[in-house]
XYZ file of C-alpha atoms in Angstrom:
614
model
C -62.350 -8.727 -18.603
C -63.621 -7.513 -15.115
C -65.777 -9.913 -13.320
C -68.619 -7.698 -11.574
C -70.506 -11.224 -10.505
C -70.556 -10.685 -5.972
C -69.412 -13.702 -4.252
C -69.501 -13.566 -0.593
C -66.760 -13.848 1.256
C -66.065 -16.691 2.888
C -66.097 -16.285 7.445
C -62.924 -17.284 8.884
C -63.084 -15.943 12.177
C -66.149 -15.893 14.376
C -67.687 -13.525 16.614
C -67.098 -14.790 19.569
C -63.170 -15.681 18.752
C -62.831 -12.157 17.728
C -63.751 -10.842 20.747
C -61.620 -12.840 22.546
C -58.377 -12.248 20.889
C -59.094 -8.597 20.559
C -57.526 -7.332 23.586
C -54.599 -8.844 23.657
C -53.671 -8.622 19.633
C -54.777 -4.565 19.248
C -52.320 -2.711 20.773
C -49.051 -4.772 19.753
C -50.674 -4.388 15.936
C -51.423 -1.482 15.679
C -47.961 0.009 16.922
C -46.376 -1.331 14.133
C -48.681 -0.912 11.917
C -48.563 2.642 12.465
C -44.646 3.002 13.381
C -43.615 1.149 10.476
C -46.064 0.713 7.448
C -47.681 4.246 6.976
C -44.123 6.025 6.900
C -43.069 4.123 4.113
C -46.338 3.824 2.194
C -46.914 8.074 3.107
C -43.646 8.709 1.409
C -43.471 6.568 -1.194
C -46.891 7.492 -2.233
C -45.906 11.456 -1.700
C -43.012 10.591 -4.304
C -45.303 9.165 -7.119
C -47.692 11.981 -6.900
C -44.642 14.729 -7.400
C -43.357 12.886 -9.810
C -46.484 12.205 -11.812
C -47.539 15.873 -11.041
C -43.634 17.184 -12.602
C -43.796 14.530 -15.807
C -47.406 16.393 -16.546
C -46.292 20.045 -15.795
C -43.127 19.354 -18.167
C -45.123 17.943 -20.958
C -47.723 20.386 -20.690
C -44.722 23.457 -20.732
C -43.163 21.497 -23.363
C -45.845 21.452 -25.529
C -47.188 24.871 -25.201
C -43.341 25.382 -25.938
C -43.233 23.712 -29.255
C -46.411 25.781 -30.465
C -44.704 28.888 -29.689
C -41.697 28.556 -31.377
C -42.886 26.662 -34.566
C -45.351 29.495 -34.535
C -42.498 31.679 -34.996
C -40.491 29.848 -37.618
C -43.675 29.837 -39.171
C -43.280 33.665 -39.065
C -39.924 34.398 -39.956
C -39.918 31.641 -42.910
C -42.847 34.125 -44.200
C -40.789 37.327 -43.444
C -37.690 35.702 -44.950
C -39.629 35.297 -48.583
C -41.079 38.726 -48.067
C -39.887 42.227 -49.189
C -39.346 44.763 -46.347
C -43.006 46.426 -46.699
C -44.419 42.971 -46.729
C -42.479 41.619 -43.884
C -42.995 44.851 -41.530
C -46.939 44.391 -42.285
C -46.077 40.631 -41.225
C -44.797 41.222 -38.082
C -47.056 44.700 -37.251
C -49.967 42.222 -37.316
C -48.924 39.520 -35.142
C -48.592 39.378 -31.204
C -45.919 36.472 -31.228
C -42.651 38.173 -32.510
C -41.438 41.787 -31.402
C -38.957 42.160 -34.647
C -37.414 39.884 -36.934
C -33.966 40.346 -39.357
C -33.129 39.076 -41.841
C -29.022 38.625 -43.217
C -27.261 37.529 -46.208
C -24.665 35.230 -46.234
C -22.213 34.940 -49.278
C -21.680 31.251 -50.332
C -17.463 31.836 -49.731
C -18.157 33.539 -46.176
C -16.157 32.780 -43.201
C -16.932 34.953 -40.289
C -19.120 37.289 -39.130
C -17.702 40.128 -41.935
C -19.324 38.794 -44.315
C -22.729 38.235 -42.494
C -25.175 41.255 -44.337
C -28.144 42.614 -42.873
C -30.597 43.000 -45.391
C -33.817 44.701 -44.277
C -35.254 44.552 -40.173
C -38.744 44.214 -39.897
C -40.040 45.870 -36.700
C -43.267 47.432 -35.074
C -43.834 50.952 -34.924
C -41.092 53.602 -36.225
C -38.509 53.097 -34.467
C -35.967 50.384 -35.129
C -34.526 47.583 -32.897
C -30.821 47.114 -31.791
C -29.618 44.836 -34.822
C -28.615 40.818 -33.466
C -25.484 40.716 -35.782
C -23.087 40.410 -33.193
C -25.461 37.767 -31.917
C -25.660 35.810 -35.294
C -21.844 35.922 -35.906
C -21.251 34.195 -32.709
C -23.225 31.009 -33.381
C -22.785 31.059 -37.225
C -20.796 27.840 -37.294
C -23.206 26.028 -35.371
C -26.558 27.827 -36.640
C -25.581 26.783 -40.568
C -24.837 22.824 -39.410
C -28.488 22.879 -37.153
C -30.628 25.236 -39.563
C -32.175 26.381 -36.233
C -30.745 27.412 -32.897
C -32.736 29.029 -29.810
C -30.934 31.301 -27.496
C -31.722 33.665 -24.065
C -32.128 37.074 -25.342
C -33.437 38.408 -21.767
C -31.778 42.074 -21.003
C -34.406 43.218 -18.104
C -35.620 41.234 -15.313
C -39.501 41.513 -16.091
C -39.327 41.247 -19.962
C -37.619 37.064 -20.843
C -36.531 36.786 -24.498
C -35.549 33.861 -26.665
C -33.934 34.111 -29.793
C -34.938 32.204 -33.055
C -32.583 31.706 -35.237
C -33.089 30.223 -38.693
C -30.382 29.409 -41.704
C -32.692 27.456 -43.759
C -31.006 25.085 -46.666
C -31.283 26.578 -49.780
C -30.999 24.096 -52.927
C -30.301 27.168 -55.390
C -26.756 28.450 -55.406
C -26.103 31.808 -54.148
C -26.034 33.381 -50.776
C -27.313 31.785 -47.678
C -30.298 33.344 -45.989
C -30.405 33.635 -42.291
C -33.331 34.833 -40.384
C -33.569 35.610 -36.871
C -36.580 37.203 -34.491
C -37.186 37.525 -31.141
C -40.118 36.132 -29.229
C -41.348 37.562 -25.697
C -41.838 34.710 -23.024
C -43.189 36.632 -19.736
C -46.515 35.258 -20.416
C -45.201 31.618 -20.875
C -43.481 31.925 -17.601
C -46.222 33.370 -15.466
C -47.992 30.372 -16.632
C -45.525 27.960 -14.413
C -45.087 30.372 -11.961
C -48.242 28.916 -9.466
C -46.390 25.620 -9.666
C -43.928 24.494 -6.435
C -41.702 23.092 -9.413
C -39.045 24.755 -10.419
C -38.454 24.881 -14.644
C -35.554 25.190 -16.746
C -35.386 24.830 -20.675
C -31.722 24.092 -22.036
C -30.663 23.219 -25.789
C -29.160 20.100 -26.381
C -25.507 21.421 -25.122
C -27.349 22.142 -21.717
C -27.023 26.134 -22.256
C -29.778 27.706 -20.760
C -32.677 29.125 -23.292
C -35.451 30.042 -20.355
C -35.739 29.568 -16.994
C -38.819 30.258 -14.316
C -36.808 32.155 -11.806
C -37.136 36.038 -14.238
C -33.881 36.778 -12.300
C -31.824 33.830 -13.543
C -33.021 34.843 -17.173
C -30.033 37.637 -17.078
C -27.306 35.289 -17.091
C -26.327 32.956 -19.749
C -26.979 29.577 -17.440
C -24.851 26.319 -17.784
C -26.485 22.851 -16.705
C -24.412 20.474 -18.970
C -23.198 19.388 -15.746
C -26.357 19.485 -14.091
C -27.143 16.210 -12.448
C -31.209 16.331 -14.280
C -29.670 17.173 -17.720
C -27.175 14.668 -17.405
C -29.995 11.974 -16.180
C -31.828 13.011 -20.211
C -29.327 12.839 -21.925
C -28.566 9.195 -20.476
C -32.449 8.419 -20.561
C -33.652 6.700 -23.856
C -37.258 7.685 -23.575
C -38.972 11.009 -24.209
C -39.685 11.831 -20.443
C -38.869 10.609 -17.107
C -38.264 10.893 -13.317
C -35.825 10.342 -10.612
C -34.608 11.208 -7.696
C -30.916 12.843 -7.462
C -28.621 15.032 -5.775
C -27.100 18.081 -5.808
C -25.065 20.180 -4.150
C -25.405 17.402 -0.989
C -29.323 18.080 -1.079
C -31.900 15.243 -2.453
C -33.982 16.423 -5.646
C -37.085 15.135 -7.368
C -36.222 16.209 -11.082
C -38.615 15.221 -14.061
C -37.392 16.137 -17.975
C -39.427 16.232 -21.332
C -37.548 16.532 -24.553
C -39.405 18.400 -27.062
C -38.795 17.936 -30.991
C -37.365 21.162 -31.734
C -34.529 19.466 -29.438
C -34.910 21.950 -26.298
C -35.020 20.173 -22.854
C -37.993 20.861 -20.427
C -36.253 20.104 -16.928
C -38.523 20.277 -13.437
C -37.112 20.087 -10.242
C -37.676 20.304 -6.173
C -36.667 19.696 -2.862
C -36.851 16.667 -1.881
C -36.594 17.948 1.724
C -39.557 20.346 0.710
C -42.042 18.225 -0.872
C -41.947 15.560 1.554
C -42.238 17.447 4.824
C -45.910 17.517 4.508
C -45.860 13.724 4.588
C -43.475 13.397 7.979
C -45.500 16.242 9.602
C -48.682 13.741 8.544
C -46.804 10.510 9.814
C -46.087 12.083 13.101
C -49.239 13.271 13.412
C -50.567 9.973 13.208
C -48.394 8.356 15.418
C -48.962 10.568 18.339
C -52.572 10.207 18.176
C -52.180 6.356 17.896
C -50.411 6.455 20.630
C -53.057 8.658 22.244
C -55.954 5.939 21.000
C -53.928 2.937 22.013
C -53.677 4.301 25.643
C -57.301 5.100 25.505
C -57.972 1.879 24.738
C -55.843 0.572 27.122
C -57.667 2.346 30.005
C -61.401 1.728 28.387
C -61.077 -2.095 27.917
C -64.930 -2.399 29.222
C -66.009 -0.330 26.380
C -64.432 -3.291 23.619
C -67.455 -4.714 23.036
C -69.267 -1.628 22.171
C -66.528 -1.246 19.730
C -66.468 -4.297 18.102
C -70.174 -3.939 17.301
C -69.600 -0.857 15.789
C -70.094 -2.069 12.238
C -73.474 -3.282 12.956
C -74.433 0.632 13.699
C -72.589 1.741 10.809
C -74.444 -0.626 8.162
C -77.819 0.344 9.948
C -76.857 3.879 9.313
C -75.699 3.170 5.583
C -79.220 1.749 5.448
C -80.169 4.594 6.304
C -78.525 6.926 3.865
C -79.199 4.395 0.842
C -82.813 4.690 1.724
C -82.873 8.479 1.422
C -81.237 8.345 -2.606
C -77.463 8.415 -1.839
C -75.724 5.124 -2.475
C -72.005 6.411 -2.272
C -71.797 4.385 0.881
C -68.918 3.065 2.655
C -68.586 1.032 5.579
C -65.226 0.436 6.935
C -65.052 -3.013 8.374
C -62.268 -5.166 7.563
C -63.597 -8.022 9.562
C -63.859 -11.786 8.373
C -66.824 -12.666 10.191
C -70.693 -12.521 9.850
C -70.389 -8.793 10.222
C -67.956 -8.066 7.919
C -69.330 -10.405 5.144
C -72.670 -8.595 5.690
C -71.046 -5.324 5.234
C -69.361 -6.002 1.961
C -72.225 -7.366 0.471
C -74.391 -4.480 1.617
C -71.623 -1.741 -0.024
C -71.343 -3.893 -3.039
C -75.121 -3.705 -3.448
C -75.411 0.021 -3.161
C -72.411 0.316 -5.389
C -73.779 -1.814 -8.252
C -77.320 0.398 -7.713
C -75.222 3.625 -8.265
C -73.398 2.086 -11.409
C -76.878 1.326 -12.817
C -78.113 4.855 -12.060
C -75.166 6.328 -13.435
C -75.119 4.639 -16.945
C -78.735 5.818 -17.489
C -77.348 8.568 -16.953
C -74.330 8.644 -18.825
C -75.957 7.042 -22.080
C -78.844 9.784 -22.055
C -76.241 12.096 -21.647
C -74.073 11.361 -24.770
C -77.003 10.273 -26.838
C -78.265 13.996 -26.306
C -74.450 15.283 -27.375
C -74.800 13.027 -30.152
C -77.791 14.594 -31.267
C -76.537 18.263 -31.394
C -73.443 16.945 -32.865
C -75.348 15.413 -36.248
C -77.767 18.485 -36.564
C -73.695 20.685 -36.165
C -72.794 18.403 -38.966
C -75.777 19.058 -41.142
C -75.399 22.738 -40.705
C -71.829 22.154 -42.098
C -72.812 20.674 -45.572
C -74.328 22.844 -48.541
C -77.647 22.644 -49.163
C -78.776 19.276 -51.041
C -79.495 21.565 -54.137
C -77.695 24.567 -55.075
C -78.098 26.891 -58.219
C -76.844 29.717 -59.762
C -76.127 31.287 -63.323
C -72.864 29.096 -63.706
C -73.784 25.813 -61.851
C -76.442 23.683 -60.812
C -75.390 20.619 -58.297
C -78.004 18.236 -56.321
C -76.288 15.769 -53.254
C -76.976 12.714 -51.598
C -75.534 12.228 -48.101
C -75.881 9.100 -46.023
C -73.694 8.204 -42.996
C -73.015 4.896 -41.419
C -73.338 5.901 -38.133
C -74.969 9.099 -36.011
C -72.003 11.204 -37.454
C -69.834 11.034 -40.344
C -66.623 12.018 -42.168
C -67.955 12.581 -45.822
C -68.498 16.373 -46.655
C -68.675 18.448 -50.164
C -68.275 22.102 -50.556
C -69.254 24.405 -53.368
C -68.061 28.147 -53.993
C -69.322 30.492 -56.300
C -67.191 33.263 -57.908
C -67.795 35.847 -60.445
C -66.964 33.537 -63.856
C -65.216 30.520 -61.864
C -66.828 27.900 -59.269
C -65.460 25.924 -56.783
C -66.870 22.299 -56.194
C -65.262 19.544 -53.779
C -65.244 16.469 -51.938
C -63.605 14.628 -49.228
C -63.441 11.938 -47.153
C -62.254 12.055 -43.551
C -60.616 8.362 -42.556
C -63.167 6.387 -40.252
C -66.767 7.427 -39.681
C -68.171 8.533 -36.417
C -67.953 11.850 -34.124
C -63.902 12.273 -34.154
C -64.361 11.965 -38.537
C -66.994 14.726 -38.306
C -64.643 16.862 -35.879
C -62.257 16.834 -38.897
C -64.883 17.258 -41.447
C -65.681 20.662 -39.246
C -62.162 21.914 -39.680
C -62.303 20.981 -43.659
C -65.282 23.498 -44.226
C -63.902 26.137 -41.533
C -60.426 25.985 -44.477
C -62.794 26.360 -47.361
C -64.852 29.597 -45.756
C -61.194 30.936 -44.677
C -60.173 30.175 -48.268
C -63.776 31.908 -49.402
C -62.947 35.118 -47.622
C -59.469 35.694 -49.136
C -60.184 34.686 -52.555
C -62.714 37.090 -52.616
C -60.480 39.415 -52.209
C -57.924 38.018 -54.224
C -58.845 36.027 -56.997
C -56.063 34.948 -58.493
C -56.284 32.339 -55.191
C -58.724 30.307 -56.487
C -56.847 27.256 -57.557
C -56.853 23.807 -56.975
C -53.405 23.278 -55.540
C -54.123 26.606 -53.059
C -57.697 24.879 -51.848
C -55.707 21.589 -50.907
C -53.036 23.847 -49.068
C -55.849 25.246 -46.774
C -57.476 22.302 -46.390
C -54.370 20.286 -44.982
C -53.100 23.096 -43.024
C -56.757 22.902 -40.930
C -56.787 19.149 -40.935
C -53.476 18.487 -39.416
C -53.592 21.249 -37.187
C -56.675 19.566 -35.703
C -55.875 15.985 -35.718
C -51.720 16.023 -35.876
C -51.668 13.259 -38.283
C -53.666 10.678 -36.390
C -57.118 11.050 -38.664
C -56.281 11.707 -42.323
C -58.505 12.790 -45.235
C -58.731 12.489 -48.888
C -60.177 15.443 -50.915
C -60.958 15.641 -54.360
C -61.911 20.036 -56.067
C -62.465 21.282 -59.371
C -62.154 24.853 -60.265
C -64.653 25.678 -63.135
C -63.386 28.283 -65.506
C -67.010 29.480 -66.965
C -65.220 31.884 -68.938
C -62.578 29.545 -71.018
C -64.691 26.670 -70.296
C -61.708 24.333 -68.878
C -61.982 22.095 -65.645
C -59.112 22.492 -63.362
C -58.906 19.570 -61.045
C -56.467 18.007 -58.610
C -57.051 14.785 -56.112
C -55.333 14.319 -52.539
C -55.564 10.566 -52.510
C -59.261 10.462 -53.403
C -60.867 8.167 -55.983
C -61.154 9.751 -59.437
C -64.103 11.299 -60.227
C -66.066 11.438 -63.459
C -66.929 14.050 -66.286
C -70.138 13.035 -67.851
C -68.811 15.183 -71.127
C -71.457 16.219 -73.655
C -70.356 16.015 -77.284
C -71.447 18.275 -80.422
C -73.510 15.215 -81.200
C -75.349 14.685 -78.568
C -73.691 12.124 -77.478
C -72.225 11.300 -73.607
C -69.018 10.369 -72.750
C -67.552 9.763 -69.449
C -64.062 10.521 -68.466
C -62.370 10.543 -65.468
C -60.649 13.622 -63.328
C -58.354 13.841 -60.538
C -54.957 11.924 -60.210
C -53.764 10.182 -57.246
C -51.831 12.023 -54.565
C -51.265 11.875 -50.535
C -54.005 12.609 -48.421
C -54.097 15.597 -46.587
C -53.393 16.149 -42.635
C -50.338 13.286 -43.137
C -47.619 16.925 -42.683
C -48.206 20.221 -41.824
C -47.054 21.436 -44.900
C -48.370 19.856 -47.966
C -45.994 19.449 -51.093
C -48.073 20.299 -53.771
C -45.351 19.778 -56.181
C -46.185 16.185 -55.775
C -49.614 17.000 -56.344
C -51.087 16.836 -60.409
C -53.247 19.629 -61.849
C -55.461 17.965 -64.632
C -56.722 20.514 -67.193
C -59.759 19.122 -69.651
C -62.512 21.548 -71.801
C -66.042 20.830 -71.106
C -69.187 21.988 -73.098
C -72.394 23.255 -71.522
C -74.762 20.863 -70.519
C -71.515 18.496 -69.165
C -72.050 17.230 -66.021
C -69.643 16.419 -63.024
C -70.048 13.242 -60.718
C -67.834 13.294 -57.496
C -68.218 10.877 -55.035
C -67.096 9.102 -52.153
C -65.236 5.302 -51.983
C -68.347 4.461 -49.517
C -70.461 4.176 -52.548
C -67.665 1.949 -53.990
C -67.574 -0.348 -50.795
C -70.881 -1.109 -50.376
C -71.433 -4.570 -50.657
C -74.663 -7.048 -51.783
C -75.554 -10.420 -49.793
C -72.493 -12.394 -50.463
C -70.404 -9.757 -49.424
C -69.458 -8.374 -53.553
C -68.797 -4.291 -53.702
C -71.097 -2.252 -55.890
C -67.294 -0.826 -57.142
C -66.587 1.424 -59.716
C -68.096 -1.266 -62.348
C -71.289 -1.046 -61.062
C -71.446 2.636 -60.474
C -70.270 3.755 -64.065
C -73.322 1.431 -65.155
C -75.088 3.303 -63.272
C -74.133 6.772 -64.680
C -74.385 5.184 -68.083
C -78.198 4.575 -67.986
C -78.888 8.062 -66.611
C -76.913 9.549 -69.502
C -78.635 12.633 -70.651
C -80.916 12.899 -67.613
C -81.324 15.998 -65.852
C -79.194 15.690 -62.545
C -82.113 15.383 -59.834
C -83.279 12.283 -62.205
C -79.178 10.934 -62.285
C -79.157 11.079 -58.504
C -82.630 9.232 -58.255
C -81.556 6.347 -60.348
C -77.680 6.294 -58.647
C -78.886 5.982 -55.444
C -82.107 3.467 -56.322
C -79.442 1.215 -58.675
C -77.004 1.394 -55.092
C -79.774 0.708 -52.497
C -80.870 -2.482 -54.567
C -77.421 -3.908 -54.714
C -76.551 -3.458 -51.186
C -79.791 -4.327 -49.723
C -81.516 -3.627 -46.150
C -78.471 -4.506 -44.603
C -76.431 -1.766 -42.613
C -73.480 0.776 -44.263
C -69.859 -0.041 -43.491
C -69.083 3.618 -44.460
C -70.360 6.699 -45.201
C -72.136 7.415 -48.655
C -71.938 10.680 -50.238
C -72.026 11.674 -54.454
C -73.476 14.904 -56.026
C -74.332 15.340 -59.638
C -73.672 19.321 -61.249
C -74.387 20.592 -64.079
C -72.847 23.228 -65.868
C -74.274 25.732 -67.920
């Protein structure tokens, strides 16, 4: 913990001692201070900064990398399910990939004979030259790597890679390979303002892209390259060091990326540190040039050496007009110095204050906007229609939270979720955002296609938004139901979310509560979700049933001595507001919950909404 009480520091050296010794100590110092300290410290420092400046150029080029070309899997795993009208509409409407093929391979195949090209999918009308030859040349290594990434480039101004894709297929039969081609002249003018140089290699060192356009023509080699070689050997994702080659020093940097391509940066060692001996030179001529002044101006010392006294009156100064980024540069031990420090530690510690105010004003106004964003992203507390009639209760244990409930309406079916985003706060509600972007992207093609609107199809969405946004590091469990007015049946299916109940209502008259959803993972773990692994519960309801979803914040909210309301105490609840209408079951819920926990603050967020259906 940083200690931000000032202590003064303590006066070794007087005044008067000072300006004794001063004469005869300054110019022997400050020689070799300048001749020897500053070079090393200029270079050294000059090294760190390239290096730190190459480590964040590769990972950022590495990165942007990886989105491109899982982008394009992405693509040609679509195309490679696809007929060829489907696939050519696939690729006509995308900027990533300018064709993609796909080949047949029979299960007893071996060479490139009995490689098959089934359909191409292209843009426009007019077809592409066919990457057979291209294919047959890495089959052996393509079917034992599924995926393989090659230089394509033909023309100078127009860089190509190569995807190439022989997915495992558990069915017998033929192999499927799929390959596309993805332009990179926008990646590369990207890197081209850096001083780096960049090239991306495979895991054999062959070249797949490089930043010089020229160099993309030939099919480039660096297995030998001293910066490969110094990845391979490295253990770590990313690192730095300085090598040779060809006789000439080089600062080299590498990234490896996890579709195992190789981001290597390099320079001149020569290059990127001539600044720095220009600089040091520089220097030393002019403290030369100072010593010699001072040499020759000896009756001007004392002037000198009460320089800092006009420098703190002048800080004074500048404080007293409203700016305290102050600095006063004495290094000295004595009265004057000590009186300094303490003055620039004072105006520092004023600025800190002022800047806090600041700061907190500033992101209690952001947090503001970002709860009244939040409400805007939750259904109103009561929604109606012909098929449905829900009411909500939302409470969150902090300014923003990661509860949120959806509800779609479709001609004879409805739509009606929940979920729970893992932690509470702003980065929850970020992912509670992306959840209700899925469901209106869901919305809009279910509309059109209605034979969407499934359980298993709504969790599919939802995890592809969720992981795209927080790459596995905030997770979130969703419960839906998909109402089926017209057969009157309840299809429901849970991502790791607590079951939720079906207050069912009998020919008698009678209530009786059952519960929906089984367990499964929660979404935003993958990318793509397995919903094989994922149950569909089917149950019949009558009119006048009514659902209960809810989330485990209800369940964790605890009374004085620290016992949780739990599921015990919240299917009480729901069986004394049996056969109440649903604003009246939410009323006594949330009165029975609010007792039991108390004035005492939320550990979680609370959220549960009652429907009816008619």
């Amino acid at each position: 913990m940083t200690d931000d009480t000032f202590r003064p520091p303590s006066i070794k050296i007087s005044l008067g001692a000072k300006l004794l010794a001063a004469l005869t100590l300054l110019i022997g110092f400050s020689i070799t201070f300048l001749g020897v300290t500053a070079s090393r410290l200029f270079v050294e420092d000059k090294e760190r900064a390239v290096f730190g400046n190459q480590i964040t150029e590769a990972l950022f080029a590495g990165r942007e990398l990886n989105v491109r070309l899982k982008s394009a899997i992405d693509l040609l795993r679509s195309v490679a399910v696809s007929n060829p009208t489907e696939a050519k509409r696939i690729i006509s409407n995308q900027d990533l990939l300018d064709f993609a093929e796909v080949f047949q391979l029979n299960p007893s195949a071996t060479g490139s004979g009995d490689l098959v090209l089934r359909f191409q999918a292209h843009k426009g009308d007019t077809a592409e030259p066919t990457l057979q030859t291209q294919v047959a040349g890495i089959l052996p290594q393509l079917l034992a790597s599924q995926y393989l990434f090659r230089n394509l480039t033909t023309k100078p101004a127009e860089p190509k890679v190569g995807v190439f894709l022989a997915p495992e297929s558990k069915q017998p039969g033929p192999r499927i390979i799929i390959v596309g081609t993805l332009s990179m002249k926008a990646y590369l003018e990207g890197l081209q303002n850096s001083p780096n140089e960049f090239a991306i290699t495979d895991d054999a060192g062959l070249t797949v892209l490089d930043s010089d356009f020229g160099r993309n023509l030939i099919q480039g080699n660096l297995s030998k390259d001293p910066a490969f070689l110094f990845s391979k050997e490295s253990p770590v994702q990313s690192g730095s060091k300085k090598t040779s080659a060809d006789d000439q020093a080089q600062l080299v940097s590498y990234y490896r990326t996890d579709l195992g391509l190789v981001v290597l940066v390099k320079a001149q060692y020569t290059k990127m540190v001539q600044a720095v001996f220009s600089l040091i030179e520089k220097i030393t001529l002019f403290g030369l040039g100072l010593l010699a002044a001072l040499a020759l101006t000896g009756t001007l010392l004392f002037k000198r050496i009460t320089a800092p006294i006009r420098e703190l009156f002048m800080a004074t100064q500048t404080v007293a007009e409203g700016n305290f980024d102050v600095q006063i540069r004495s290094k000295s031990k004595d009265e004057i110095g000590a009186l300094a420090k303490a003055f620039v530690y004072m105006a520092a510690r004023i600025q800190k204050l002022i800047l806090d105010v600041v700061e907190k004003s500033r992101i209690d106004q952001e947090l503001k906007i970002a709860v009244t964003v939040q409400k805007k992203l939750l259904p109103l507390p009561r929604v109606s229609d012909s098929q449905l009639a829900a009411t909500a209760y939302y409470r969150s244990a902090s300014e923003c939270g990661g509860d949120w409930w959806g509800h779609l309406s479709f001609p004879g079916k409805t739509v009606l979720c929940i979920a729970d985003a893992t932690g509470h706060g702003v980065s929850a509600a970020l992912i509670t955002a992306s959840a209700r972007s899925a469901l209106a992207l869901f919305e809009k093609f279910a509309t059109k296609q209605p034979e969407l609107i499934h359980p298993l199809t709504i969790l599919d969405f939802a995890n592809k938004a969720i992981h795209s946004s927080s790459q596995g590091e905030i997770l979130m469990t969703y419960f839906v139901a998909v109402i089926d007015h017209t057969t009157r049946k309840i299809h429901a299916a849970s991502a790791g979310h607590n079951p939720q109940y079906l207050i069912l209502k009998t020919d008698g008259g009678q209530y009786d509560i059952q519960t929906l959803g089984a367990a499964g993972s929660r979404l935003g773990e993958i990318a793509d979700l397995d919903v094989n692994q994922i149950q569909v519960q089917t149950v019949d309801y009558t009119a006048g049933s009514q659902l209960f979803l809810y989330t485990d914040g209800i369940l964790d909210g605890t009374d004085a001595n620290d016992k949780p309301y739990g599921r015990k105490g919240l299917k009480k609840a729901l069986q004394m507001s049996q056969g109440q209408s649903i604003d009246t079951v939410l009323q006594m819920v949330s009165k029975d919950f609010l007792l039991y926990v108390g004035p005492k603050p939320l550990g979680d967020d609370v959220t549960f909404v009652v429907g009816e259906l008619r």
